[in-house]
Coordinates of C-alpha atoms in Angstrom, one line a residue:
M1 CA 49.8 20.3 -90.9
A2 CA 50.6 19.7 -94.4
A3 CA 47.9 16.8 -94.5
F4 CA 45.3 19.8 -94.1
L5 CA 46.5 21.7 -97.1
L6 CA 45.3 21.0 -100.5
R7 CA 47.6 21.0 -103.3
H8 CA 47.0 21.3 -107.1
R9 CA 46.6 17.6 -107.7
Q10 CA 46.1 15.8 -104.5
V11 CA 42.4 14.2 -104.2
S12 CA 41.8 14.9 -100.9
T13 CA 39.5 18.5 -99.9
L14 CA 39.0 19.5 -96.3
G15 CA 40.7 16.3 -95.3
V16 CA 37.7 14.5 -96.9
S17 CA 38.1 10.7 -97.1
G18 CA 38.3 9.2 -100.6
I19 CA 36.2 6.2 -101.7
L20 CA 36.7 2.9 -100.6
K21 CA 38.4 0.4 -103.5
D22 CA 35.7 -1.9 -103.1
K23 CA 32.8 0.3 -103.5
L24 CA 31.0 -2.9 -104.8
D25 CA 30.2 -3.3 -101.2
P26 CA 29.7 0.0 -99.4
C27 CA 28.0 -1.6 -96.6
R28 CA 31.0 -3.3 -95.1
P29 CA 32.6 -1.3 -92.8
H30 CA 36.0 -2.6 -93.0
A31 CA 35.6 -2.4 -96.7
G32 CA 39.3 -1.6 -97.3
S33 CA 41.9 1.3 -97.7
R34 CA 41.1 4.7 -99.5
L35 CA 42.5 5.4 -103.0
G36 CA 45.2 8.0 -101.8
A37 CA 46.1 9.5 -105.2
L38 CA 44.0 10.7 -107.9
A39 CA 45.4 8.6 -110.6
G40 CA 44.2 5.5 -108.7
V41 CA 40.7 7.1 -108.6
C42 CA 41.1 7.7 -112.4
N43 CA 41.9 4.3 -112.8
L44 CA 39.6 2.8 -111.0
S45 CA 36.4 4.7 -112.5
R46 CA 37.9 4.3 -116.2
E47 CA 38.0 0.6 -115.7
Y48 CA 34.7 0.4 -114.7
S49 CA 33.0 3.2 -116.7
T50 CA 33.6 1.6 -120.0
S51 CA 30.3 1.3 -121.7
N52 CA 31.1 -2.4 -123.0
D53 CA 32.1 -3.9 -119.8
N54 CA 29.0 -5.4 -117.8
R55 CA 31.0 -4.5 -114.2
A56 CA 30.3 -0.9 -115.0
H57 CA 26.7 -1.6 -113.9
K58 CA 27.9 -3.0 -110.5
F59 CA 29.1 0.1 -109.4
D60 CA 26.4 2.7 -108.2
F61 CA 28.5 5.9 -107.4
L62 CA 24.9 7.4 -106.4
D63 CA 24.6 4.9 -103.7
L64 CA 25.0 7.0 -100.3
T65 CA 23.0 4.9 -98.3
C66 CA 26.2 3.5 -96.2
P67 CA 28.3 6.8 -95.6
H68 CA 30.0 4.9 -92.4
A69 CA 32.1 2.7 -94.8
W70 CA 33.8 5.7 -96.4
Y71 CA 36.1 6.2 -93.1
P72 CA 38.0 3.1 -92.9
V73 CA 40.5 4.3 -90.7
A74 CA 37.8 5.3 -88.0
R75 CA 36.4 1.7 -88.8
R76 CA 39.3 -0.1 -87.8
K77 CA 38.8 1.3 -84.4
N78 CA 36.7 0.3 -81.5
R79 CA 35.4 3.6 -80.5
K80 CA 33.9 4.5 -77.6
I81 CA 31.1 7.5 -78.1
F82 CA 30.5 9.9 -75.0
L83 CA 27.2 11.9 -75.7
H84 CA 27.3 14.7 -73.2
V85 CA 23.8 16.3 -73.5
G86 CA 21.7 19.2 -72.0
P87 CA 20.9 22.6 -72.3
T88 CA 22.8 26.0 -72.7
N89 CA 25.3 26.6 -69.5
S90 CA 25.1 22.9 -68.4
G91 CA 28.7 21.9 -68.4
K92 CA 28.6 19.5 -71.0
T93 CA 31.3 21.1 -73.2
Y94 CA 33.6 22.0 -70.1
H95 CA 33.7 18.0 -69.1
A96 CA 34.7 17.0 -72.4
L97 CA 37.1 19.4 -72.9
K98 CA 38.8 18.4 -69.7
Q99 CA 39.2 14.7 -70.9
L100 CA 40.6 16.2 -73.8
E101 CA 43.0 18.0 -71.9
S102 CA 43.9 14.9 -69.9
S103 CA 44.4 12.8 -72.9
P104 CA 47.9 12.1 -74.8
S105 CA 46.4 13.1 -78.3
G106 CA 43.1 14.8 -79.3
V107 CA 41.1 16.9 -81.5
Y108 CA 38.5 19.6 -81.0
C109 CA 36.3 20.5 -83.8
G110 CA 34.0 23.4 -83.3
P111 CA 31.2 25.1 -85.6
L112 CA 33.0 28.6 -85.3
R113 CA 36.7 29.5 -85.6
L114 CA 35.9 31.7 -82.7
L115 CA 35.1 28.3 -80.6
A116 CA 38.6 26.9 -82.1
W117 CA 40.5 30.0 -81.3
E118 CA 39.1 29.8 -77.8
V119 CA 39.9 25.8 -77.1
A120 CA 43.6 26.5 -78.5
K121 CA 44.0 29.4 -76.1
R122 CA 42.7 27.3 -73.1
L123 CA 44.7 24.3 -73.7
N124 CA 47.9 26.3 -74.2
K125 CA 47.2 28.1 -71.3
A126 CA 47.0 24.8 -69.5
N127 CA 50.5 23.8 -70.8
V128 CA 48.9 21.2 -73.5
P129 CA 50.4 22.1 -76.7
C130 CA 47.8 22.6 -79.2
D131 CA 47.8 23.7 -82.7
L132 CA 45.0 25.7 -84.3
I133 CA 43.4 25.0 -87.6
T134 CA 40.5 26.8 -89.1
G135 CA 39.9 27.4 -92.9
Q136 CA 42.1 30.7 -92.7
E137 CA 44.5 30.1 -90.2
R138 CA 47.2 27.7 -89.2
E139 CA 49.1 28.4 -86.1
A140 CA 51.7 25.6 -85.2
V141 CA 52.9 25.0 -81.5
N142 CA 55.9 23.5 -80.7
G143 CA 55.4 19.3 -79.7
A144 CA 51.6 19.8 -80.1
K145 CA 49.5 16.5 -80.2
H146 CA 46.5 18.3 -80.0
K147 CA 44.3 20.6 -82.6
A148 CA 41.8 22.8 -82.4
V149 CA 39.8 23.1 -85.6
T150 CA 36.6 24.2 -87.3
V151 CA 34.2 21.2 -88.0
E152 CA 35.0 21.1 -91.7
M153 CA 38.9 21.0 -91.1
A154 CA 38.6 17.8 -89.0
D155 CA 41.3 15.2 -90.4
V156 CA 39.6 11.6 -90.6
T157 CA 43.1 9.9 -91.8
S158 CA 44.7 10.3 -88.2
N159 CA 44.4 8.7 -85.1
Y160 CA 43.7 10.4 -82.1
S161 CA 43.2 9.3 -78.2
C162 CA 40.5 11.6 -78.0
A163 CA 38.1 13.8 -80.0
V164 CA 35.5 16.3 -79.0
V165 CA 32.8 17.5 -81.6
D166 CA 31.1 20.5 -80.1
E167 CA 27.2 21.4 -81.2
I168 CA 26.6 18.0 -82.7
Q169 CA 22.8 19.0 -83.2
M170 CA 24.2 21.1 -86.3
L171 CA 24.4 17.9 -88.3
G172 CA 20.9 18.4 -88.9
C173 CA 21.6 21.8 -90.6
M174 CA 20.6 22.3 -94.2
T175 CA 24.3 23.6 -95.1
R176 CA 26.5 22.5 -92.7
G177 CA 25.1 19.3 -91.3
F178 CA 27.1 16.9 -93.6
S179 CA 30.7 18.4 -92.2
F180 CA 29.2 17.4 -88.6
T181 CA 28.2 13.9 -90.2
R182 CA 31.6 13.3 -91.5
A183 CA 33.4 14.2 -88.3
L184 CA 30.9 11.5 -86.4
L185 CA 31.4 9.0 -88.6
G186 CA 35.1 9.6 -89.9
I187 CA 37.0 10.9 -86.8
S188 CA 39.5 7.9 -85.5
A189 CA 39.7 8.5 -82.1
D190 CA 39.7 6.1 -78.7
E191 CA 37.1 8.0 -77.4
L192 CA 34.7 10.3 -79.0
H193 CA 33.0 13.0 -77.1
L194 CA 29.8 14.7 -78.7
C195 CA 28.6 17.8 -77.2
G196 CA 25.0 19.2 -78.0
D197 CA 21.1 19.1 -77.6
P198 CA 19.7 16.0 -76.4
A199 CA 17.4 15.8 -79.4
A200 CA 20.4 14.9 -81.1
V201 CA 20.7 11.6 -79.4
P202 CA 18.4 9.1 -81.2
L203 CA 19.8 10.0 -84.3
I204 CA 23.2 9.2 -83.4
Q205 CA 22.3 6.2 -81.9
E206 CA 20.7 5.0 -85.1
I207 CA 23.4 6.2 -87.3
L208 CA 26.3 4.6 -85.4
K209 CA 24.3 1.0 -85.1
P210 CA 26.5 -0.4 -88.2
T211 CA 29.6 1.1 -86.7
G212 CA 30.2 -0.9 -83.5
D213 CA 31.1 1.9 -81.6
D214 CA 30.4 1.8 -77.8
I215 CA 27.8 4.6 -76.7
H216 CA 27.5 6.3 -73.5
V217 CA 24.8 9.0 -72.8
Q218 CA 25.4 11.5 -70.0
Y219 CA 22.6 14.1 -69.6
Y220 CA 23.5 17.7 -68.0
E221 CA 20.8 20.1 -66.3
R222 CA 21.8 23.9 -66.3
L223 CA 24.1 25.0 -63.9
S224 CA 22.4 28.7 -63.1
P225 CA 18.9 29.4 -63.4
L226 CA 16.9 30.9 -66.4
V227 CA 13.8 33.1 -65.3
P228 CA 11.6 33.8 -68.2
S229 CA 9.8 37.2 -67.2
Q230 CA 5.9 37.5 -67.1
K231 CA 6.5 41.2 -68.4
P232 CA 7.9 42.9 -71.3
L233 CA 10.6 45.1 -71.5
G234 CA 8.1 47.6 -73.0
S235 CA 10.4 50.5 -73.0
F236 CA 14.1 51.1 -73.6
K237 CA 14.1 53.4 -70.4
N238 CA 14.1 49.9 -68.9
I239 CA 17.4 48.6 -70.2
Q240 CA 19.9 47.9 -67.5
T241 CA 23.6 47.1 -67.2
G242 CA 24.0 43.4 -68.8
D243 CA 21.1 43.4 -70.7
C244 CA 21.2 41.7 -74.6
I245 CA 19.0 43.0 -76.9
V246 CA 18.5 40.3 -79.8
T247 CA 17.4 41.2 -83.4
F248 CA 18.0 39.6 -86.8
S249 CA 19.2 42.3 -89.1
R250 CA 22.1 44.6 -89.3
R251 CA 19.8 47.7 -89.8
E252 CA 17.6 46.5 -86.5
I253 CA 20.7 46.1 -84.6
Y254 CA 22.0 49.6 -85.3
K255 CA 18.4 51.2 -85.0
L256 CA 18.2 49.4 -81.7
K257 CA 21.7 50.7 -80.6
G258 CA 20.8 54.1 -81.6
Q259 CA 17.7 54.2 -79.5
I260 CA 19.3 53.0 -76.3
Q261 CA 22.0 54.8 -76.8
R262 CA 20.2 58.3 -77.1
G263 CA 19.0 57.4 -73.8
G264 CA 22.1 58.5 -72.4
K265 CA 22.7 56.1 -69.8
H266 CA 24.2 53.1 -71.6
L267 CA 26.8 52.7 -74.8
C268 CA 26.0 49.6 -76.6
S269 CA 28.6 46.9 -78.0
V270 CA 27.2 45.1 -81.0
V271 CA 27.7 41.3 -82.5
Y272 CA 26.3 39.7 -85.3
G273 CA 27.3 37.4 -88.2
S274 CA 28.8 39.3 -90.9
L275 CA 31.0 41.2 -88.5
P276 CA 34.8 39.7 -89.1
P277 CA 35.2 37.2 -86.0
E278 CA 38.0 39.3 -84.6
T279 CA 35.8 42.3 -84.4
R280 CA 33.2 40.2 -82.9
T281 CA 35.6 39.1 -80.0
R282 CA 36.7 42.1 -79.5
Q283 CA 33.0 44.1 -79.2
A284 CA 32.3 40.9 -76.7
T285 CA 35.5 41.8 -74.7
M286 CA 34.4 45.5 -74.1
F287 CA 30.8 44.2 -73.1
N288 CA 32.2 41.8 -70.9
D289 CA 34.8 44.1 -69.3
A290 CA 33.1 45.9 -66.1
S291 CA 35.4 48.7 -66.6
S292 CA 34.3 49.2 -69.8
E293 CA 31.5 52.1 -70.6
F294 CA 29.6 49.6 -73.0
D295 CA 27.4 47.7 -70.7
V296 CA 24.7 46.4 -72.8
L297 CA 24.9 44.4 -75.9
V298 CA 22.8 44.6 -79.1
A299 CA 23.3 41.3 -81.2
S300 CA 22.0 38.8 -83.6
D301 CA 21.8 35.0 -83.1
A302 CA 25.4 35.0 -83.7
I303 CA 25.7 34.9 -79.9
G304 CA 23.7 31.5 -79.8
M305 CA 27.3 29.8 -79.8
G306 CA 30.8 30.8 -79.9
L307 CA 31.2 33.6 -77.2
N308 CA 31.6 33.6 -73.4
L309 CA 29.3 36.6 -72.3
N310 CA 28.2 38.2 -69.0
I311 CA 24.5 38.8 -69.7
S312 CA 22.4 39.0 -67.4
R313 CA 19.1 39.5 -69.3
I314 CA 18.1 38.5 -72.8
I315 CA 15.7 40.5 -74.4
F316 CA 14.1 39.6 -77.6
S317 CA 13.1 42.6 -80.1
T318 CA 11.0 40.0 -82.0
M319 CA 10.6 36.5 -82.1
K320 CA 10.7 36.4 -86.1
K321 CA 13.4 36.0 -88.5
F322 CA 13.8 35.9 -92.1
D323 CA 15.6 32.4 -93.0
G324 CA 16.8 33.5 -96.4
V325 CA 13.1 32.2 -97.7
E326 CA 10.3 33.7 -95.6
M327 CA 9.7 35.3 -92.4
R328 CA 8.8 32.8 -89.7
D329 CA 8.8 32.3 -85.9
L330 CA 12.0 31.2 -84.4
T331 CA 12.0 27.6 -83.6
I332 CA 12.3 25.9 -80.2
S333 CA 15.6 25.0 -80.4
E334 CA 16.6 28.8 -81.6
V335 CA 14.9 30.2 -78.5
K336 CA 16.4 27.9 -76.4
Q337 CA 19.7 28.5 -77.7
I338 CA 19.8 32.5 -77.3
A339 CA 17.9 32.5 -74.3
G340 CA 20.2 30.3 -72.6
R341 CA 23.1 32.7 -73.2
A342 CA 21.7 34.6 -69.9
G343 CA 23.4 34.2 -66.6
R344 CA 26.5 32.2 -67.5
Y345 CA 27.5 29.9 -64.5
G346 CA 30.6 31.8 -63.0
S347 CA 30.1 35.2 -64.4
D348 CA 28.7 38.5 -63.0
F349 CA 25.2 37.4 -63.3
P350 CA 24.7 34.0 -62.0
V351 CA 20.6 33.8 -62.7
G352 CA 19.8 34.7 -66.0
E353 CA 16.4 36.3 -66.8
V354 CA 14.8 36.3 -70.5
T355 CA 11.8 38.4 -71.8
C356 CA 10.5 40.3 -74.9
L357 CA 10.2 44.0 -76.0
H358 CA 6.5 43.5 -76.7
A359 CA 4.0 41.5 -74.6
D360 CA 2.5 39.7 -77.8
D361 CA 5.8 37.8 -78.1
L362 CA 5.8 36.5 -74.5
P363 CA 3.5 33.3 -75.0
L364 CA 5.7 32.0 -78.0
L365 CA 9.0 32.8 -75.6
H366 CA 7.5 30.6 -72.7
S367 CA 5.7 27.7 -74.4
S368 CA 9.2 27.5 -76.4
L369 CA 11.3 27.3 -73.0
K370 CA 8.8 24.8 -71.6
L371 CA 8.9 22.2 -74.5
P372 CA 11.7 20.1 -75.7
S373 CA 13.7 20.6 -79.0
P374 CA 12.2 18.3 -81.8
I375 CA 14.1 15.3 -82.2
L376 CA 16.1 15.4 -85.3
E377 CA 15.2 12.9 -87.7
C378 CA 18.0 13.2 -90.5
A379 CA 21.7 14.0 -90.8
G380 CA 23.3 16.0 -93.9
L381 CA 25.7 14.6 -96.7
F382 CA 27.4 15.8 -99.2
P383 CA 29.5 13.8 -102.0
T384 CA 33.3 13.9 -101.6
F385 CA 35.4 15.1 -104.7
D386 CA 36.2 11.5 -105.1
L387 CA 32.3 10.7 -106.0
I388 CA 32.2 13.4 -108.1
F389 CA 35.0 12.5 -110.0
M390 CA 34.4 8.9 -110.6
Y391 CA 30.4 10.0 -111.6
S392 CA 32.2 12.4 -114.0
R393 CA 33.9 10.0 -115.8
L394 CA 30.3 8.4 -116.7
H395 CA 29.4 11.7 -118.0
P396 CA 32.5 13.2 -119.9
K397 CA 30.8 16.1 -121.8
K398 CA 28.9 17.6 -118.6
G399 CA 30.4 20.3 -116.8
L400 CA 30.7 20.3 -112.8
Y401 CA 27.2 22.4 -112.5
R402 CA 25.2 19.5 -114.2
I403 CA 27.0 16.6 -112.9
M404 CA 26.3 18.0 -109.3
E405 CA 23.1 18.7 -110.1
H406 CA 22.2 15.2 -111.7
F407 CA 24.2 13.5 -108.9
L408 CA 22.3 15.6 -106.2
E409 CA 19.1 14.7 -107.7
N410 CA 19.6 11.0 -108.3
A411 CA 21.5 10.3 -105.2
K412 CA 20.3 7.0 -103.2
L413 CA 19.9 8.1 -99.4
S414 CA 19.0 6.1 -96.4
E415 CA 16.1 7.5 -94.3
N416 CA 18.6 8.9 -91.9
Y417 CA 20.3 11.0 -94.1
F418 CA 19.6 14.3 -96.6
I419 CA 21.6 16.1 -99.1
A420 CA 23.1 19.2 -98.1
N421 CA 21.4 22.4 -99.5
C422 CA 23.7 23.4 -102.1
E423 CA 22.0 26.0 -103.7
E424 CA 25.5 28.5 -103.3
M425 CA 27.7 25.7 -104.6
L426 CA 25.6 25.1 -107.7
K427 CA 26.0 28.8 -108.1
V428 CA 29.7 28.9 -108.0
A429 CA 29.9 25.7 -110.0
A430 CA 27.8 27.8 -112.8
V431 CA 30.6 30.5 -112.7
V432 CA 33.7 28.0 -112.9
D433 CA 32.5 25.9 -115.2
V434 CA 33.2 28.3 -118.3
L435 CA 36.9 28.2 -117.4
P436 CA 39.7 26.3 -118.5
I437 CA 40.6 24.6 -115.1
S438 CA 40.7 21.1 -113.5
L439 CA 37.3 19.3 -112.4
H440 CA 39.4 19.4 -109.0
D441 CA 40.1 23.1 -109.0
K442 CA 36.3 23.8 -109.9
Y443 CA 35.3 22.1 -107.0
L444 CA 37.9 23.6 -104.7
F445 CA 36.1 27.1 -105.7
V446 CA 32.8 25.4 -105.1
I447 CA 33.3 24.2 -101.5
S448 CA 35.2 27.7 -100.6
P449 CA 33.3 29.9 -98.0
V450 CA 32.0 32.5 -100.7
D451 CA 28.7 34.3 -100.0
M452 CA 27.1 34.3 -103.5
R453 CA 24.2 36.5 -102.0
D454 CA 27.0 39.3 -101.7
E455 CA 27.6 41.1 -104.6
I456 CA 31.4 42.0 -104.0
S457 CA 32.3 38.4 -102.7
S458 CA 30.8 36.8 -105.5
Q459 CA 32.8 39.1 -108.0
G460 CA 35.8 38.3 -106.0
L461 CA 35.6 34.9 -106.3
T462 CA 34.8 35.4 -109.9
Q463 CA 37.8 37.5 -110.6
F464 CA 40.0 35.1 -108.6
A465 CA 38.9 32.2 -110.5
Q466 CA 39.3 34.1 -114.1
N467 CA 42.7 35.3 -113.1
Y468 CA 44.0 31.8 -112.0
A469 CA 42.7 30.2 -115.1
Q470 CA 44.1 32.6 -117.4
K471 CA 47.4 33.0 -115.5
G472 CA 47.9 30.3 -113.2
I473 CA 48.5 32.9 -110.5
V474 CA 46.4 35.1 -108.7
R475 CA 47.9 38.1 -107.4
L476 CA 46.1 40.2 -104.8
K477 CA 46.8 44.0 -106.2
E478 CA 45.1 43.2 -109.7
I479 CA 42.0 43.4 -108.1
F480 CA 42.8 45.3 -104.8
T481 CA 44.7 48.6 -104.1
P482 CA 46.2 48.5 -100.9
G483 CA 45.7 51.8 -99.0
T484 CA 42.4 52.5 -100.0
L485 CA 40.3 51.4 -97.2
Q486 CA 38.7 54.2 -95.2
V487 CA 37.0 54.1 -91.9
P488 CA 33.1 53.6 -93.2
K489 CA 30.6 56.7 -92.3
T490 CA 27.3 55.1 -93.3
E491 CA 25.7 51.8 -92.8
S492 CA 25.9 51.1 -96.7
A493 CA 29.7 51.8 -96.4
L494 CA 29.8 49.3 -93.3
K495 CA 28.4 46.8 -95.4
E496 CA 30.8 47.2 -98.2
L497 CA 33.8 47.2 -95.9
E498 CA 32.3 43.8 -94.3
S499 CA 32.0 42.4 -98.0
I500 CA 35.9 43.4 -98.9
H501 CA 36.9 41.5 -95.4
K502 CA 35.0 38.2 -96.7
V503 CA 36.9 38.9 -100.2
L504 CA 40.1 39.1 -98.5
D505 CA 39.1 36.0 -96.2
L506 CA 38.4 34.1 -99.5
Y507 CA 41.7 34.9 -100.7
V508 CA 43.5 33.5 -97.8
W509 CA 41.3 30.2 -97.6
L510 CA 42.4 29.8 -101.2
S511 CA 45.9 30.6 -100.4
F512 CA 46.3 27.6 -98.0
R513 CA 44.8 25.0 -100.6
L514 CA 46.6 26.7 -104.0
E515 CA 49.5 28.1 -102.1
D516 CA 51.8 28.7 -105.2
S517 CA 49.1 30.3 -107.1
F518 CA 47.9 32.4 -104.3
P519 CA 51.0 33.8 -102.9
D520 CA 49.7 37.0 -101.5
R521 CA 48.6 35.6 -97.9
E522 CA 50.7 37.9 -95.8
L523 CA 49.2 41.1 -97.5
A524 CA 45.6 39.3 -97.6
A525 CA 45.8 38.7 -93.7
S526 CA 47.2 42.3 -93.0
Q527 CA 44.4 44.2 -94.9
K528 CA 41.7 41.9 -93.4
A529 CA 43.2 43.1 -90.1
I530 CA 43.0 46.5 -91.6
C531 CA 39.4 45.9 -92.2
G532 CA 38.4 45.2 -89.1
L533 CA 39.9 47.9 -86.7
L534 CA 38.2 50.5 -89.6
I535 CA 34.9 48.3 -88.8
E536 CA 35.4 48.8 -85.1
E537 CA 36.3 52.7 -85.7
F538 CA 33.0 52.8 -87.0
L539 CA 31.2 51.2 -84.4
E540 CA 33.1 53.6 -81.8
R541 CA 33.0 56.7 -83.7
F542 CA 29.6 56.2 -85.8
G543 CA 27.7 53.5 -84.7
W544 CA 25.5 55.5 -82.4
Q545 CA 24.6 58.5 -84.7
K546 CA 21.6 58.6 -86.8
Q547 CA 22.6 57.6 -90.3
P548 CA 22.3 60.2 -92.9
K549 CA 20.3 59.1 -96.1
T550 CA 22.6 58.5 -98.7
R551 CA 22.3 57.2 -102.3
K552 CA 24.5 53.6 -102.1
L553 CA 27.6 54.1 -105.0
P554 CA 28.1 50.7 -107.1
S555 CA 30.1 48.6 -104.8
R556 CA 33.2 49.0 -107.0
V557 CA 33.5 52.6 -107.2
N558 CA 34.9 52.9 -103.5
S559 CA 35.7 49.6 -102.5
G560 CA 39.1 49.2 -104.0
F561 CA 38.2 46.2 -106.0
L562 CA 38.5 46.5 -109.7
F563 CA 36.0 43.9 -111.1
S564 CA 36.0 43.7 -115.0
K565 CA 32.8 43.7 -116.9
E566 CA 33.3 40.3 -117.8
T567 CA 33.7 39.7 -114.2
R568 CA 30.3 41.1 -113.2
Q569 CA 28.0 39.7 -115.9
Y570 CA 28.4 36.4 -113.9
V571 CA 27.2 37.6 -110.7

């Protein structure tokens, strides 16, 4: 497990492999061993960044055209790649996990902590000891030779008999795709099982051409029927037990929940992305429990993956969503991913139905379900710390923000790859650049799971980084007072509590990587759990009521976080 922990002076971040010694020829699949210590990287970059040495021009740290060469451990193995592809509820992941379960050693890599939890629980229940490793959890099991991890935590320096990467089509995601690309190219396993959408097959085959891996593709059909309705729901009077209403904002979720519950026939569970994972799981459990009063689900597209739900019918309240830039129609892939959650094989509803709230949305729903998902054209990449460090030696007067910005603008890519959208990372880089900490520690804060669009979350990161730079140790009680958390009574108070949960989650994440400097992990974890319980209390006591109009107070007044004026000016 120690291999997954980042220490103050170690090179690897999140298990990312180091740069090969002979970067002169990056396209050679067996280019050599990784540099295991930062000193080695320093010496290499210093040797080849001397301005008077012509050899400096032979090294192009901006050349990212052959990322398969970054993973020498995987390149030494003749991997068998099995692509399990098909629609939602087709059994593709089930078959891959059966292979993992029967293997002497292995790793499961999922896109969500919920999925990693679920697989770890499944394997341990089957008497296959399995560790759980996510950015915020480490649960070791005696004798375990299997691991269930979030994809960002995949170890590319170890060997496995079997590995499973779930939702592999996410390698095309603008923000997280690089983690799936890294898992695809870097995991060293005799068998690598990839589960996902058929749209990813041609790109994966192209990417793996230089590796010499043996590729097999298995197509799956849906196990239970999915029937698109010819009629819209029309009115919430037509809501039935097992229905799931899908919308795309917290405000709409609570609005729809209130409208349904005021009818007096149903109680609603809710699931959306900013809910703590534990809360999402318990809300889903209440909905799945036939003896529970909560027989309708109101959810965002967070249900698209990661939760097993007994849904009879998916109802789209709208076929549009705001993606952070613009309001747009749902894509074919998004419609299929969400609609496919209805009628899960083996559930109480073996036949799934899907419809819309409004008749105007039905044509887009029907056409999306008939058409194949667009073929993926590119996979995400993001430079490792080693690359950033060596490039920084050529520009010693530039801060991390300028180094990253220049690197990303000038990186050389093949047609199969794109550089991940790192707008959030650059925001963090701008904050930490003014602090007297090492480049490695700045990079660590940059890749941390912080939501810079969230005021409280961004303030929390800034305060953590400032305290770390000034004192070398960050005590949670300096910015958070245990015992101040309360059950929220309005949606704005709920949003604030969710933001506090994000800050506590960030502290736990940092504590696993800078353990001596963030020593209050247990306190942060316990306060996280309290946040989750208070949020659930809100959902049960107040979530159904019409919310009174209240003036939102500044976030630092009631949150229990004591951010300084200096901190607030950065965010």
